[in-house]
């Protein structure tokens, strides 16, 4: 909220800070946005000139990310988290309250430029919602009283730094600890393990442990590291995917907040094993509030010779970590889109092969791992494969952190051995009268009570960690609609089925929700949905129809009760469509109306 | 000894490093496609070339050919999927074939005929898009753009001008022109550019010679695209 610095000076500083490197374009743009609440043509021109990039490409990057704008946003840029769980705890009503109180319409900036209001995808605070962001700072546990307080702070132009700290308090909420969170990890122990025992030993240990990626895909970690280690290259890269964007998950946020030392330990371990000298933590913009602490943790580790040159005295073991911020794009959780974003570009998933392990960041062999995976790897290097395999199932060794939210008494982070049943989890978190559980976020599955005996495991219900609970009083279609909207908002737009199909599905679903659909519409949703699933370019598209296809299969009743009995209903209200013509002609007689609004 | 893969029961030779599309094109096997043009690196975005490879859905233009690959291309299920994908492209933009100068020589239309797409069927999105007639020799009708990015690739990789770029995200994704005004006339674009000759639809069109080929004599009027090939391949630079 600086008003008296010039765009030119700030942009020039940012360009210097990021070494005039076009690969750092996104980080430069984020800096400009945060300083001036928008990215002006002056800034774009300057950046285009200094980085020798076409202006339209820079604008294309701005246009891709939700948190970058060419139009001026308010001094206070407020975005309400719009996940279904936030909605269930009253976020929409609070947004309405705020809009009335501040006299600003949702999706707009107030005329005096003081405030913008809008919605954003899940901010990762499902256990302490309704949540929001104000200029990238996380607001939690919102209530009507807090909304009133925030409105006053804004009207009095109180700088964010002077707002009461309790508004920004984020609690850890760890409700159940198991193997990972109960065991110790001495600082430097995992790095010492690779230095003293060698990369091959560590890889064997990881292989034996059966560790698989915790982000959802479940690729074998040892295999990924080995592919990268074996790829011919002078430089290799370790990337931690901290773009925890799956609606309803927040366990990585807790790990970043309370276990960052273990994460960096895991990244350095990976660097030691694969021979990487560069590391990146790709941090979602919603977790910007963690940035300073994470930077300090990195500095502590440099001071302790756990990062930097000749780590732990091992000549030639050079490795350091930079933090890059995201800017509001769920797709950047997909590893190749994340790499594009790290390179300062639009987050479009790459064509594979080549896979990142052979050609990743700037064409260098790159390991991309989830926060939880890297921590688990560090723990395995120290405590051993046997320790890790003491929990879990044959195909899913170890434990899984779950982010539990929605209708239950004790939302929060739960660490469970793989193989735990939905039933057991619901008992532990105090969920009663449950209608459905959404496992693995919108991209996952909506599980009905008849399947609550099923287990969290790669071989059954595979998940990155999101678990949202809906009781019998909830209208499941609201959740399905929320998820369909989410995919429309987050589709990158590259491939036809995901770009267009998600919007067509959204329109049909709205027809169902508004009570105008027939069985024809359901059939059409199945057709469109299966094309989106089968022909999309990446995992986002392949799963984007899941909320609709899955709920039609598992909860047919919520659809059938909404259907009209007629065989055909128009996609729009014909009578309403005539309204403009009636206004122009000044007619409003019976002949100027179509009865019933349709054929 | 050359390597072979199987497409619809037929053995097709391929060289190391080729994609399924490369092998198919070389052997004269038609796999419908819009964003692919063998002169450029594959893009994999239109998804018209979706085939199954050993039962797995894959885009032929970006999937490496392999000796154990059994590819299904011309099946009822895949043709039905292509019709839906085509319908998506038709309802996403504003495609008025009867009024379009490119009608009869349009790859989108020709692939639609080939796949048996008879009507758009899906909900029209009716986007508001501009026509840019600012350039003296070439006009752009954004209503017809299908986001194949061939002009983006041609201008960047061949012309070295970066005249085009992509902005927006999701359904808001759109083609833009790199100039201060955003108009083609203020850009470095020239009618002789490669980018002026790669558009598979009627989005980028030369001025001063409208409708000069009569109906009945247009590119795809007598033979289907599976025999004639791509629009860009017919362009005389």
PDB file of N, CA and C in Angstrom, chain A residues 480-481 483-512 521 524-525 528-529 531-533 536 540-541 544-545 548 571, chain B residues 87-89 91-93 122-127 129 147 169-173:
ATOM      1  N   UNK A 480     -21.859 -30.239  -5.585  1.00  0.00           N
ATOM      2  CA  UNK A 480     -21.520 -30.599  -6.972  1.00  0.00           C
ATOM      3  C   UNK A 480     -21.378 -29.327  -7.813  1.00  0.00           C
ATOM      4  N   UNK A 481     -22.291 -28.400  -7.611  1.00  0.00           N
ATOM      5  CA  UNK A 481     -22.253 -27.153  -8.379  1.00  0.00           C
ATOM      6  C   UNK A 481     -21.001 -26.340  -8.034  1.00  0.00           C
ATOM      7  N   UNK A 483     -18.180 -27.513  -7.043  1.00  0.00           N
ATOM      8  CA  UNK A 483     -17.024 -28.169  -7.657  1.00  0.00           C
ATOM      9  C   UNK A 483     -16.988 -27.926  -9.170  1.00  0.00           C
ATOM     10  N   UNK A 484     -18.159 -27.966  -9.802  1.00  0.00           N
ATOM     11  CA  UNK A 484     -18.213 -27.708 -11.247  1.00  0.00           C
ATOM     12  C   UNK A 484     -17.742 -26.278 -11.543  1.00  0.00           C
ATOM     13  N   UNK A 485     -18.168 -25.324 -10.710  1.00  0.00           N
ATOM     14  CA  UNK A 485     -17.728 -23.932 -10.869  1.00  0.00           C
ATOM     15  C   UNK A 485     -16.214 -23.830 -10.700  1.00  0.00           C
ATOM     16  N   UNK A 486     -15.711 -24.587  -9.726  1.00  0.00           N
ATOM     17  CA  UNK A 486     -14.273 -24.582  -9.450  1.00  0.00           C
ATOM     18  C   UNK A 486     -13.474 -24.970 -10.695  1.00  0.00           C
ATOM     19  N   UNK A 487     -13.919 -26.039 -11.361  1.00  0.00           N
ATOM     20  CA  UNK A 487     -13.168 -26.495 -12.539  1.00  0.00           C
ATOM     21  C   UNK A 487     -13.296 -25.517 -13.708  1.00  0.00           C
ATOM     22  N   UNK A 488     -14.432 -24.866 -13.837  1.00  0.00           N
ATOM     23  CA  UNK A 488     -14.565 -23.835 -14.875  1.00  0.00           C
ATOM     24  C   UNK A 488     -13.536 -22.732 -14.611  1.00  0.00           C
ATOM     25  N   UNK A 489     -13.433 -22.358 -13.355  1.00  0.00           N
ATOM     26  CA  UNK A 489     -12.529 -21.270 -12.981  1.00  0.00           C
ATOM     27  C   UNK A 489     -11.063 -21.663 -13.137  1.00  0.00           C
ATOM     28  N   UNK A 490     -10.755 -22.934 -12.905  1.00  0.00           N
ATOM     29  CA  UNK A 490      -9.352 -23.337 -12.836  1.00  0.00           C
ATOM     30  C   UNK A 490      -8.820 -24.044 -14.080  1.00  0.00           C
ATOM     31  N   UNK A 491      -9.689 -24.365 -15.036  1.00  0.00           N
ATOM     32  CA  UNK A 491      -9.204 -24.961 -16.285  1.00  0.00           C
ATOM     33  C   UNK A 491      -8.191 -24.008 -16.915  1.00  0.00           C
ATOM     34  N   UNK A 492      -7.079 -24.541 -17.392  1.00  0.00           N
ATOM     35  CA  UNK A 492      -6.055 -23.641 -17.947  1.00  0.00           C
ATOM     36  C   UNK A 492      -6.470 -23.113 -19.313  1.00  0.00           C
ATOM     37  N   UNK A 493      -7.342 -23.861 -20.013  1.00  0.00           N
ATOM     38  CA  UNK A 493      -7.826 -23.387 -21.312  1.00  0.00           C
ATOM     39  C   UNK A 493      -7.063 -23.927 -22.502  1.00  0.00           C
ATOM     40  N   UNK A 494      -6.089 -24.806 -22.249  1.00  0.00           N
ATOM     41  CA  UNK A 494      -5.315 -25.320 -23.381  1.00  0.00           C
ATOM     42  C   UNK A 494      -6.148 -26.239 -24.267  1.00  0.00           C
ATOM     43  N   UNK A 495      -6.710 -27.288 -23.694  1.00  0.00           N
ATOM     44  CA  UNK A 495      -7.342 -28.289 -24.558  1.00  0.00           C
ATOM     45  C   UNK A 495      -8.861 -28.115 -24.630  1.00  0.00           C
ATOM     46  N   UNK A 496      -9.405 -28.453 -25.773  1.00  0.00           N
ATOM     47  CA  UNK A 496     -10.830 -28.242 -26.056  1.00  0.00           C
ATOM     48  C   UNK A 496     -11.759 -28.848 -25.006  1.00  0.00           C
ATOM     49  N   UNK A 497     -11.607 -30.140 -24.663  1.00  0.00           N
ATOM     50  CA  UNK A 497     -12.602 -30.753 -23.783  1.00  0.00           C
ATOM     51  C   UNK A 497     -12.680 -30.093 -22.407  1.00  0.00           C
ATOM     52  N   UNK A 498     -11.535 -29.752 -21.839  1.00  0.00           N
ATOM     53  CA  UNK A 498     -11.544 -29.157 -20.505  1.00  0.00           C
ATOM     54  C   UNK A 498     -11.987 -27.699 -20.586  1.00  0.00           C
ATOM     55  N   UNK A 499     -11.469 -26.972 -21.561  1.00  0.00           N
ATOM     56  CA  UNK A 499     -11.792 -25.549 -21.697  1.00  0.00           C
ATOM     57  C   UNK A 499     -13.288 -25.343 -21.926  1.00  0.00           C
ATOM     58  N   UNK A 500     -13.838 -26.072 -22.884  1.00  0.00           N
ATOM     59  CA  UNK A 500     -15.241 -25.855 -23.248  1.00  0.00           C
ATOM     60  C   UNK A 500     -16.161 -26.780 -22.441  1.00  0.00           C
ATOM     61  N   UNK A 501     -15.716 -28.039 -22.262  1.00  0.00           N
ATOM     62  CA  UNK A 501     -16.570 -29.027 -21.599  1.00  0.00           C
ATOM     63  C   UNK A 501     -16.948 -28.656 -20.180  1.00  0.00           C
ATOM     64  N   UNK A 502     -15.997 -28.063 -19.432  1.00  0.00           N
ATOM     65  CA  UNK A 502     -16.317 -27.700 -18.050  1.00  0.00           C
ATOM     66  C   UNK A 502     -17.427 -26.648 -18.011  1.00  0.00           C
ATOM     67  N   UNK A 503     -17.400 -25.716 -18.937  1.00  0.00           N
ATOM     68  CA  UNK A 503     -18.441 -24.680 -18.987  1.00  0.00           C
ATOM     69  C   UNK A 503     -19.783 -25.280 -19.410  1.00  0.00           C
ATOM     70  N   UNK A 504     -19.745 -26.198 -20.379  1.00  0.00           N
ATOM     71  CA  UNK A 504     -21.008 -26.815 -20.821  1.00  0.00           C
ATOM     72  C   UNK A 504     -21.619 -27.646 -19.692  1.00  0.00           C
ATOM     73  N   UNK A 505     -20.761 -28.335 -18.933  1.00  0.00           N
ATOM     74  CA  UNK A 505     -21.263 -29.112 -17.794  1.00  0.00           C
ATOM     75  C   UNK A 505     -21.875 -28.193 -16.742  1.00  0.00           C
ATOM     76  N   UNK A 506     -21.214 -27.090 -16.490  1.00  0.00           N
ATOM     77  CA  UNK A 506     -21.717 -26.124 -15.519  1.00  0.00           C
ATOM     78  C   UNK A 506     -23.105 -25.629 -15.916  1.00  0.00           C
ATOM     79  N   UNK A 507     -23.275 -25.335 -17.213  1.00  0.00           N
ATOM     80  CA  UNK A 507     -24.570 -24.825 -17.679  1.00  0.00           C
ATOM     81  C   UNK A 507     -25.672 -25.858 -17.519  1.00  0.00           C
ATOM     82  N   UNK A 508     -25.362 -27.105 -17.884  1.00  0.00           N
ATOM     83  CA  UNK A 508     -26.377 -28.169 -17.749  1.00  0.00           C
ATOM     84  C   UNK A 508     -26.723 -28.386 -16.279  1.00  0.00           C
ATOM     85  N   UNK A 509     -25.693 -28.357 -15.446  1.00  0.00           N
ATOM     86  CA  UNK A 509     -25.936 -28.594 -14.023  1.00  0.00           C
ATOM     87  C   UNK A 509     -26.831 -27.498 -13.436  1.00  0.00           C
ATOM     88  N   UNK A 510     -26.603 -26.266 -13.874  1.00  0.00           N
ATOM     89  CA  UNK A 510     -27.435 -25.166 -13.398  1.00  0.00           C
ATOM     90  C   UNK A 510     -28.892 -25.370 -13.824  1.00  0.00           C
ATOM     91  N   UNK A 511     -29.037 -25.973 -14.994  1.00  0.00           N
ATOM     92  CA  UNK A 511     -30.386 -26.276 -15.466  1.00  0.00           C
ATOM     93  C   UNK A 511     -31.041 -27.291 -14.522  1.00  0.00           C
ATOM     94  N   UNK A 512     -30.265 -28.246 -14.051  1.00  0.00           N
ATOM     95  CA  UNK A 512     -30.783 -29.224 -13.089  1.00  0.00           C
ATOM     96  C   UNK A 512     -31.146 -28.521 -11.786  1.00  0.00           C
ATOM     97  N   UNK A 521     -31.074 -33.996 -20.405  1.00  0.00           N
ATOM     98  CA  UNK A 521     -29.937 -33.202 -19.939  1.00  0.00           C
ATOM     99  C   UNK A 521     -28.936 -34.060 -19.180  1.00  0.00           C
ATOM    100  N   UNK A 524     -26.964 -35.902 -21.659  1.00  0.00           N
ATOM    101  CA  UNK A 524     -25.979 -35.024 -22.289  1.00  0.00           C
ATOM    102  C   UNK A 524     -24.804 -34.764 -21.350  1.00  0.00           C
ATOM    103  N   UNK A 525     -25.074 -34.621 -20.056  1.00  0.00           N
ATOM    104  CA  UNK A 525     -23.976 -34.424 -19.098  1.00  0.00           C
ATOM    105  C   UNK A 525     -23.058 -35.646 -19.072  1.00  0.00           C
ATOM    106  N   UNK A 528     -20.943 -35.428 -22.387  1.00  0.00           N
ATOM    107  CA  UNK A 528     -19.904 -34.393 -22.294  1.00  0.00           C
ATOM    108  C   UNK A 528     -18.862 -34.803 -21.253  1.00  0.00           C
ATOM    109  N   UNK A 529     -19.360 -35.276 -20.109  1.00  0.00           N
ATOM    110  CA  UNK A 529     -18.463 -35.655 -19.014  1.00  0.00           C
ATOM    111  C   UNK A 529     -17.473 -36.734 -19.417  1.00  0.00           C
ATOM    112  N   UNK A 531     -16.405 -37.416 -22.418  1.00  0.00           N
ATOM    113  CA  UNK A 531     -15.441 -36.863 -23.375  1.00  0.00           C
ATOM    114  C   UNK A 531     -14.378 -36.038 -22.636  1.00  0.00           C
ATOM    115  N   UNK A 532     -14.814 -35.243 -21.675  1.00  0.00           N
ATOM    116  CA  UNK A 532     -13.862 -34.452 -20.888  1.00  0.00           C
ATOM    117  C   UNK A 532     -12.888 -35.395 -20.160  1.00  0.00           C
ATOM    118  N   UNK A 533     -13.425 -36.459 -19.586  1.00  0.00           N
ATOM    119  CA  UNK A 533     -12.606 -37.400 -18.830  1.00  0.00           C
ATOM    120  C   UNK A 533     -11.600 -38.129 -19.726  1.00  0.00           C
ATOM    121  N   UNK A 536      -9.039 -35.210 -22.222  1.00  0.00           N
ATOM    122  CA  UNK A 536      -8.318 -34.018 -21.758  1.00  0.00           C
ATOM    123  C   UNK A 536      -6.816 -34.255 -21.697  1.00  0.00           C
ATOM    124  N   UNK A 540      -6.082 -32.481 -14.454  1.00  0.00           N
ATOM    125  CA  UNK A 540      -7.199 -31.604 -14.086  1.00  0.00           C
ATOM    126  C   UNK A 540      -8.408 -31.917 -14.957  1.00  0.00           C
ATOM    127  N   UNK A 541      -8.180 -31.936 -16.266  1.00  0.00           N
ATOM    128  CA  UNK A 541      -9.282 -32.202 -17.179  1.00  0.00           C
ATOM    129  C   UNK A 541      -9.840 -33.610 -17.014  1.00  0.00           C
ATOM    130  N   UNK A 544     -12.086 -33.439 -14.088  1.00  0.00           N
ATOM    131  CA  UNK A 544     -12.983 -32.286 -13.940  1.00  0.00           C
ATOM    132  C   UNK A 544     -14.464 -32.674 -13.980  1.00  0.00           C
ATOM    133  N   UNK A 545     -14.776 -33.794 -14.622  1.00  0.00           N
ATOM    134  CA  UNK A 545     -16.181 -34.212 -14.688  1.00  0.00           C
ATOM    135  C   UNK A 545     -16.551 -35.128 -13.524  1.00  0.00           C
ATOM    136  N   UNK A 548     -19.677 -34.453 -11.227  1.00  0.00           N
ATOM    137  CA  UNK A 548     -20.978 -34.675 -11.850  1.00  0.00           C
ATOM    138  C   UNK A 548     -21.186 -36.155 -12.170  1.00  0.00           C
ATOM    139  N   UNK A 571     -32.755 -24.594 -23.254  1.00  0.00           N
ATOM    140  CA  UNK A 571     -31.599 -24.276 -22.419  1.00  0.00           C
ATOM    141  C   UNK A 571     -31.730 -22.910 -21.770  1.00  0.00           C
TER     142      UNK A 571
ATOM    143  N   UNK B  87     -18.283 -30.293 -31.782  1.00  0.00           N
ATOM    144  CA  UNK B  87     -19.441 -29.498 -31.353  1.00  0.00           C
ATOM    145  C   UNK B  87     -19.005 -28.474 -30.302  1.00  0.00           C
ATOM    146  N   UNK B  88     -18.092 -28.892 -29.425  1.00  0.00           N
ATOM    147  CA  UNK B  88     -17.588 -27.951 -28.421  1.00  0.00           C
ATOM    148  C   UNK B  88     -16.936 -26.747 -29.090  1.00  0.00           C
ATOM    149  N   UNK B  89     -16.129 -27.001 -30.114  1.00  0.00           N
ATOM    150  CA  UNK B  89     -15.468 -25.888 -30.812  1.00  0.00           C
ATOM    151  C   UNK B  89     -16.487 -25.001 -31.519  1.00  0.00           C
ATOM    152  N   UNK B  91     -19.685 -24.467 -30.681  1.00  0.00           N
ATOM    153  CA  UNK B  91     -20.489 -23.629 -29.779  1.00  0.00           C
ATOM    154  C   UNK B  91     -19.635 -22.649 -28.992  1.00  0.00           C
ATOM    155  N   UNK B  92     -18.325 -22.918 -28.913  1.00  0.00           N
ATOM    156  CA  UNK B  92     -17.456 -22.007 -28.162  1.00  0.00           C
ATOM    157  C   UNK B  92     -17.292 -20.666 -28.880  1.00  0.00           C
ATOM    158  N   UNK B  93     -17.202 -20.725 -30.199  1.00  0.00           N
ATOM    159  CA  UNK B  93     -17.041 -19.483 -30.952  1.00  0.00           C
ATOM    160  C   UNK B  93     -18.347 -19.110 -31.633  1.00  0.00           C
ATOM    161  N   UNK B 122     -24.906 -28.838 -28.758  1.00  0.00           N
ATOM    162  CA  UNK B 122     -24.595 -28.348 -27.411  1.00  0.00           C
ATOM    163  C   UNK B 122     -25.053 -26.888 -27.259  1.00  0.00           C
ATOM    164  N   UNK B 123     -25.045 -26.414 -26.025  1.00  0.00           N
ATOM    165  CA  UNK B 123     -25.488 -25.050 -25.753  1.00  0.00           C
ATOM    166  C   UNK B 123     -24.495 -24.027 -26.329  1.00  0.00           C
ATOM    167  N   UNK B 124     -24.986 -23.160 -27.202  1.00  0.00           N
ATOM    168  CA  UNK B 124     -24.122 -22.130 -27.766  1.00  0.00           C
ATOM    169  C   UNK B 124     -23.689 -21.139 -26.691  1.00  0.00           C
ATOM    170  N   UNK B 125     -22.422 -20.770 -26.695  1.00  0.00           N
ATOM    171  CA  UNK B 125     -21.938 -19.826 -25.691  1.00  0.00           C
ATOM    172  C   UNK B 125     -22.028 -18.380 -26.185  1.00  0.00           C
ATOM    173  N   UNK B 126     -22.175 -18.188 -27.477  1.00  0.00           N
ATOM    174  CA  UNK B 126     -22.300 -16.851 -28.077  1.00  0.00           C
ATOM    175  C   UNK B 126     -21.360 -15.825 -27.449  1.00  0.00           C
ATOM    176  N   UNK B 127     -20.067 -16.027 -27.516  1.00  0.00           N
ATOM    177  CA  UNK B 127     -19.156 -15.038 -26.923  1.00  0.00           C
ATOM    178  C   UNK B 127     -19.163 -13.748 -27.733  1.00  0.00           C
ATOM    179  N   UNK B 129     -17.028 -11.313 -29.451  1.00  0.00           N
ATOM    180  CA  UNK B 129     -15.645 -11.193 -29.916  1.00  0.00           C
ATOM    181  C   UNK B 129     -15.580 -10.165 -31.037  1.00  0.00           C
ATOM    182  N   UNK B 147      -8.240 -21.492 -31.209  1.00  0.00           N
ATOM    183  CA  UNK B 147      -7.113 -21.561 -30.274  1.00  0.00           C
ATOM    184  C   UNK B 147      -6.124 -22.687 -30.564  1.00  0.00           C
ATOM    185  N   UNK B 169      -7.654 -17.325 -19.259  1.00  0.00           N
ATOM    186  CA  UNK B 169      -7.542 -18.687 -18.754  1.00  0.00           C
ATOM    187  C   UNK B 169      -8.889 -19.371 -18.926  1.00  0.00           C
ATOM    188  N   UNK B 170      -8.855 -20.693 -19.018  1.00  0.00           N
ATOM    189  CA  UNK B 170     -10.086 -21.457 -19.108  1.00  0.00           C
ATOM    190  C   UNK B 170     -10.911 -21.025 -20.300  1.00  0.00           C
ATOM    191  N   UNK B 171     -12.227 -20.905 -20.098  1.00  0.00           N
ATOM    192  CA  UNK B 171     -13.112 -20.533 -21.193  1.00  0.00           C
ATOM    193  C   UNK B 171     -12.844 -19.096 -21.637  1.00  0.00           C
ATOM    194  N   UNK B 172     -12.144 -18.333 -20.826  1.00  0.00           N
ATOM    195  CA  UNK B 172     -11.783 -16.953 -21.189  1.00  0.00           C
ATOM    196  C   UNK B 172     -10.499 -16.849 -21.985  1.00  0.00           C
ATOM    197  N   UNK B 173      -9.899 -17.981 -22.309  1.00  0.00           N
ATOM    198  CA  UNK B 173      -8.661 -17.971 -23.088  1.00  0.00           C
ATOM    199  C   UNK B 173      -8.912 -17.346 -24.459  1.00  0.00           C
TER     200      UNK B 173
END
